[in-house]
Each structure stands twice: as C-alpha cells, then as structure tokens.
Short mmCIF file of C-alpha atoms in Angstrom, two decimals:
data_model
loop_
_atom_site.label_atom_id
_atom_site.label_comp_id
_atom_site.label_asym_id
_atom_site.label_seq_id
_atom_site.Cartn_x
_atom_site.Cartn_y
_atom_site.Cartn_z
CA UNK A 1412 -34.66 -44.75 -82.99
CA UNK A 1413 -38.09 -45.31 -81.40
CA UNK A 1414 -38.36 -48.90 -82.78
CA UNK A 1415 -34.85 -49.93 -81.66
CA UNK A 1416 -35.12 -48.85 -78.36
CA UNK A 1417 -38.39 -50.76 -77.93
CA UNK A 1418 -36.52 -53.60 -79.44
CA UNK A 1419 -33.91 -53.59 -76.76
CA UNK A 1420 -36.55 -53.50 -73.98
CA UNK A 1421 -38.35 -56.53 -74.93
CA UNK A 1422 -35.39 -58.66 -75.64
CA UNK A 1423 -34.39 -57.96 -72.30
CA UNK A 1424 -37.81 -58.41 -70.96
CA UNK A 1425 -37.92 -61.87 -72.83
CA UNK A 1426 -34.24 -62.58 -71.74
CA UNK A 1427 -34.81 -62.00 -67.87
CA UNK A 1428 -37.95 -63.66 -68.07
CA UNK A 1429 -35.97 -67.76 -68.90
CA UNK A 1430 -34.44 -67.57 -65.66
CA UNK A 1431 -35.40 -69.54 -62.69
CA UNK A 1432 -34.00 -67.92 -60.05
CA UNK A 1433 -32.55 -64.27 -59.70
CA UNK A 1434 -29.74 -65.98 -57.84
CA UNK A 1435 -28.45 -68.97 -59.78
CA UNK A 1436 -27.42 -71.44 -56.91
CA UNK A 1437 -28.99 -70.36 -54.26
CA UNK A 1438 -30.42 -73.44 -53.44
CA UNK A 1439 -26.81 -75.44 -53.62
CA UNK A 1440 -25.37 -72.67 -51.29
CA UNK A 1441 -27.72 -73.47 -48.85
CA UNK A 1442 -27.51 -77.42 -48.97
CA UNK A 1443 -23.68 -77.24 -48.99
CA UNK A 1444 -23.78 -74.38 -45.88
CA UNK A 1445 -26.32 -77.46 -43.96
CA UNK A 1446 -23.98 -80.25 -44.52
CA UNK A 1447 -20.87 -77.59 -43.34
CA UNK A 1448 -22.82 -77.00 -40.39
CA UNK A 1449 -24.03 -80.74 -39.27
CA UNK A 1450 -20.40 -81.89 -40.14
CA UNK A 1451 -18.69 -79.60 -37.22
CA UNK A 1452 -22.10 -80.56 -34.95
CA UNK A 1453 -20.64 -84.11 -35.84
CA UNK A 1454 -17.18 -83.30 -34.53
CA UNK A 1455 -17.51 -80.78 -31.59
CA UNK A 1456 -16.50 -78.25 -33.33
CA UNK A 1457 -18.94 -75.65 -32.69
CA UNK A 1458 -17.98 -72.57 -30.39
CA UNK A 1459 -19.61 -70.07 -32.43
CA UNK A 1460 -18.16 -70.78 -35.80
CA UNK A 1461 -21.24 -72.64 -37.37
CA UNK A 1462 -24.07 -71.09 -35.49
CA UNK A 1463 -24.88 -67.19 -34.60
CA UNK A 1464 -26.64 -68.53 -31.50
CA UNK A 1465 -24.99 -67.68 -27.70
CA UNK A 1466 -25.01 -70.28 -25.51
CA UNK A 1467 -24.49 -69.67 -21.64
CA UNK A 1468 -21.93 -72.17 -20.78
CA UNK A 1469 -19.68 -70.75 -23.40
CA UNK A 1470 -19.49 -67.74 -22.29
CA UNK A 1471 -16.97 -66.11 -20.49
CA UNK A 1472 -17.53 -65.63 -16.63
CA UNK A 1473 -15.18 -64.31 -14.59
CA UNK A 1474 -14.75 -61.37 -11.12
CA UNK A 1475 -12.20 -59.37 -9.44
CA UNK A 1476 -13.21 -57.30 -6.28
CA UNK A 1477 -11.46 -55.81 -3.79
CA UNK A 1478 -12.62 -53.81 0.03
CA UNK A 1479 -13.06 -50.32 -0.12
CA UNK A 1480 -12.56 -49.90 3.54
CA UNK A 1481 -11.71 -51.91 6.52
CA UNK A 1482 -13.98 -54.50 7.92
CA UNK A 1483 -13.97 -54.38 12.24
CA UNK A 1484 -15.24 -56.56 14.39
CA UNK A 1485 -17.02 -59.21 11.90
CA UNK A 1486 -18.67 -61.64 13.33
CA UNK A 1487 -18.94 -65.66 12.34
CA UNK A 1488 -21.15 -66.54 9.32
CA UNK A 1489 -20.85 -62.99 8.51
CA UNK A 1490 -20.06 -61.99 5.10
CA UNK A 1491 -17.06 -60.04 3.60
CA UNK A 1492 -18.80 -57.57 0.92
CA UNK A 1493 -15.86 -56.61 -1.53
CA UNK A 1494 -17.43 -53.20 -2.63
CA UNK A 1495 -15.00 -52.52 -5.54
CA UNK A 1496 -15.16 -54.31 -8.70
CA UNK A 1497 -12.22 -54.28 -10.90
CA UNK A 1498 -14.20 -57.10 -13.22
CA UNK A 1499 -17.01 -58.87 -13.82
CA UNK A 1500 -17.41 -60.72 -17.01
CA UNK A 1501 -20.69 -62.43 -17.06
CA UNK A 1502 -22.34 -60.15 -14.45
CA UNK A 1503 -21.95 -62.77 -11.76
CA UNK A 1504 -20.90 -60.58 -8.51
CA UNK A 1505 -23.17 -58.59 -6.78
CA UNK A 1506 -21.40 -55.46 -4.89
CA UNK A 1507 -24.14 -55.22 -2.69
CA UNK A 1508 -24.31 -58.16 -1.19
CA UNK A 1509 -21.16 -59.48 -2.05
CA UNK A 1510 -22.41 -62.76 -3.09
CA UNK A 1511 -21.79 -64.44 -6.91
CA UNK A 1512 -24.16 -66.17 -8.26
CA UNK A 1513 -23.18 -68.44 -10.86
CA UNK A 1514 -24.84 -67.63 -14.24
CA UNK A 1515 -24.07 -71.24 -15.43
CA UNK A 1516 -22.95 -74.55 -14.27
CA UNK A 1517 -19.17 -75.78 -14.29
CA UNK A 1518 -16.06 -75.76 -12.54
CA UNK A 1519 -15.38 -72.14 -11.10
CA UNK A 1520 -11.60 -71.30 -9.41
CA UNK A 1521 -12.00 -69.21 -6.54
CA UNK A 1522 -8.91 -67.01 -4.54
CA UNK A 1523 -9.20 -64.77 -1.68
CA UNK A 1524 -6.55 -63.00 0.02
CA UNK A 1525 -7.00 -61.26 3.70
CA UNK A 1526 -4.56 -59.00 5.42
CA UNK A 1527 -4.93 -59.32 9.18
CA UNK A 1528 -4.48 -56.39 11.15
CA UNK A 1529 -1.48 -56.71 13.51
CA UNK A 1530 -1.87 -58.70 16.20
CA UNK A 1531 -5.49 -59.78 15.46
CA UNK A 1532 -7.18 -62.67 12.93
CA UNK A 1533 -9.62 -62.80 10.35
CA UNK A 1534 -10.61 -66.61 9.98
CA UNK A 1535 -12.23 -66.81 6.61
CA UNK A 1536 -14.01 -69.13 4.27
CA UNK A 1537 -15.73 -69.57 1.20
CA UNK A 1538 -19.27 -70.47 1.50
CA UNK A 1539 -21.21 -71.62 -1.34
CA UNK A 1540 -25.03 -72.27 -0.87
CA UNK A 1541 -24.29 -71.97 3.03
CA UNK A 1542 -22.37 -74.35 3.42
CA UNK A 1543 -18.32 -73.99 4.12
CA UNK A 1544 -15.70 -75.31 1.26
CA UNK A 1545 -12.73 -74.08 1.85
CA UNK A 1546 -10.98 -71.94 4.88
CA UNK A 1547 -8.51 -69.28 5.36
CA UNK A 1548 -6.83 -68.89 8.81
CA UNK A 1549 -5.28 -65.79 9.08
CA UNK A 1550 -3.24 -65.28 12.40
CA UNK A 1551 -0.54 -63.23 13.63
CA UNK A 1552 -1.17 -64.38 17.40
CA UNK A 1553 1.81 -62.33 19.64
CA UNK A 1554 3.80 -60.87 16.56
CA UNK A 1555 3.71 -57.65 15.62
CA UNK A 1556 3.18 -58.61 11.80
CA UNK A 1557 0.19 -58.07 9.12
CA UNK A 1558 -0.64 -61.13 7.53
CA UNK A 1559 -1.34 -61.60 4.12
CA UNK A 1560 -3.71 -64.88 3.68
CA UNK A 1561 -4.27 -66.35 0.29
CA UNK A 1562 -6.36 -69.34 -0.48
CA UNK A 1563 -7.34 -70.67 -3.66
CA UNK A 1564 -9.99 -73.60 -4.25
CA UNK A 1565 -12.04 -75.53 -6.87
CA UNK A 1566 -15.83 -75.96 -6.80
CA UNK A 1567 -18.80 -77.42 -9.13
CA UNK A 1568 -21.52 -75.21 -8.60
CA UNK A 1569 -24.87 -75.59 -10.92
CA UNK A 1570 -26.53 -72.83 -12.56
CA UNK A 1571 -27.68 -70.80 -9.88
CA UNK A 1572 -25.78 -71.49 -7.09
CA UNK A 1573 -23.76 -68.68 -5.17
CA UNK A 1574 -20.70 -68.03 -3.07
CA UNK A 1575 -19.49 -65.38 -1.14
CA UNK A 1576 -16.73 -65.30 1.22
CA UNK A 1577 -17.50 -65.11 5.35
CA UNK A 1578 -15.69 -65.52 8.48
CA UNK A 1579 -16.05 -68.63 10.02
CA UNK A 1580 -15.14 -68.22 13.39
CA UNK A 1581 -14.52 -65.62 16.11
CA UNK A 1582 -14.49 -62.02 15.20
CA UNK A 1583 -12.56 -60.79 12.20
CA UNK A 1584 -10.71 -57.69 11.39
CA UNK A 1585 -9.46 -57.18 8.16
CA UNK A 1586 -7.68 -54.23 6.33
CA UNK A 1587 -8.80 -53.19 3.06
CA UNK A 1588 -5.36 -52.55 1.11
CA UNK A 1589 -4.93 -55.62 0.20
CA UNK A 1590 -7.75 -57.51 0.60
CA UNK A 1591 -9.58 -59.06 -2.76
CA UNK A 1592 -11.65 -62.37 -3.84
CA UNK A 1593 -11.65 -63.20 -7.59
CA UNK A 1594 -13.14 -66.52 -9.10
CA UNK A 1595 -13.75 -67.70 -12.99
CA UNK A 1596 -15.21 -70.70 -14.51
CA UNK A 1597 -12.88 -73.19 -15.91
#
C-alpha cells in the first residue's frame, strides 16, 4: 500500500512537472483582451467599457440649490449664495460662497429662477469669471404681483472657471420660496 501510494505521488509530480504554464492560454487571453481594447480606442468607443481608468470630462457634473431665507437689500455685483443644496454631482457648488467652479471643461446649461417681492425688483445675472453672460430682469414696477423670473443660458467654461449668480444693478430683494439656480455640463 506504501509503494502504490508513492507511485501515485511521483506520477503526479512527473505529470505536473510537462506543463508550461499553470494557466494554459494565458498569454492568448491577454493578446486577444489588447487587440479588444485598441480596436474600441480605434472607434471611440471607450466610456469606461475597455479601461478601469476615470477620466474627468466623463464624469457626471451637475447642481441644484435653492435660498434658505430671503435676500434684502442686495446690492450690484453682489452675489446670491443659494445655501441649500438639493444636488451636487461632481462637487462643483460651493454653499458658502455660492460660486461653482467647474471641475472640467465643456458646455455647462445654467437656469435661475427669482421671485421678486411685490412691488420691488431683483435684476440678476450670471457671472462667470466676473464677467456678466446672461441677465434676468425681474420687475413688478406698480403691480401688486410677485414675479417669478426664469432664465436659462449656455456657456463654455474651461476647467477651472466659476459662476455664480449676482445682481447686476440697483438693489435686489428676493424671496426665498422659490428661488433656485441649477446648471450641468452637456
């Protein structure tokens, strides 16, 4: 019994020790995964599926903020800080400033809405780098209505850049309810 079983362990010892590899096609695996891989580089096809790396510009960015209370008396070039965030995919917003900051380059669709206390205004505008790009003027004048002000717009901004919506002119009072900015890249 002694024998035999010493038998078995070298013929297995002997078998194991022909082959080459412990994985028999290891090596084809590998050359067939490369030429997978270069063949969707080749085509655009490549969000993910052929490569475990994250790139920036794919990923998603987008914000939704609203006012937590009403804003009085604001003056020009001052900015609206939307304390409450609903969203913010990507990381983008800052509540405490109330500035995004764009965490890569692209197209980005912007959309604030303002509700103007009765009788007053709340002139509005999205700034991006300090500079003005697009305006909201919200004005009841002599009516006795609150006005809801929505404007949406469409800016290139680089990696880096940031926007944040202000008042551009006189003094603004705004009520919180339904006031909100909210922007994505395209």
């Amino acid at each position: 019994m002694y024998i035999t079983f010493v038998a078995v362990l070298l013929t297995m010892h002997w078998g194991l020790g022909e082959k080459v590899s412990p994985k028999p096609g290891l090596k084809l695996f590998r050359e067939d995964y490369k030429s997978v891989e270069e063949t969707c580089l080749a085509v655009g096809f490549v969000r993910n599926n052929c490569r475990n790396e994250t790139k920036t510009s794919n990923r998603i960015v987008a914000f939704d903020v609203r006012l937590k209370s009403q804003k009085r008396n604001l003056a020009t070039k001052t900015k609206v800080i939307f304390e409450t965030v609903d969203l913010n995919e990507g990381l983008g917003y800052d509540a405490s400033t109330g500035i995004f900051t764009a965490p890569s380059g692209g197209l980005y669709v912007f959309d604030w809405t303002i509700m103007a206390y009765e009788n007053q205004y709340a002139h509005t505008s999205l700034f991006v780098n300090d500079q003005e790009k697009s305006w909201n003027h919200c004005y009841g004048g002599t009516t006795k209505a609150w006005l809801h002000c929505t404007k949406m717009t469409i800016v290139r901004l680089k990696q880096g850049d940031k926007a944040w919506i202000g008042v551009f002119s006189g003094t603004a009072n705004i009520f919180e309810t339904y006031t909100s900015f909210s922007g994505y890249k395209r």
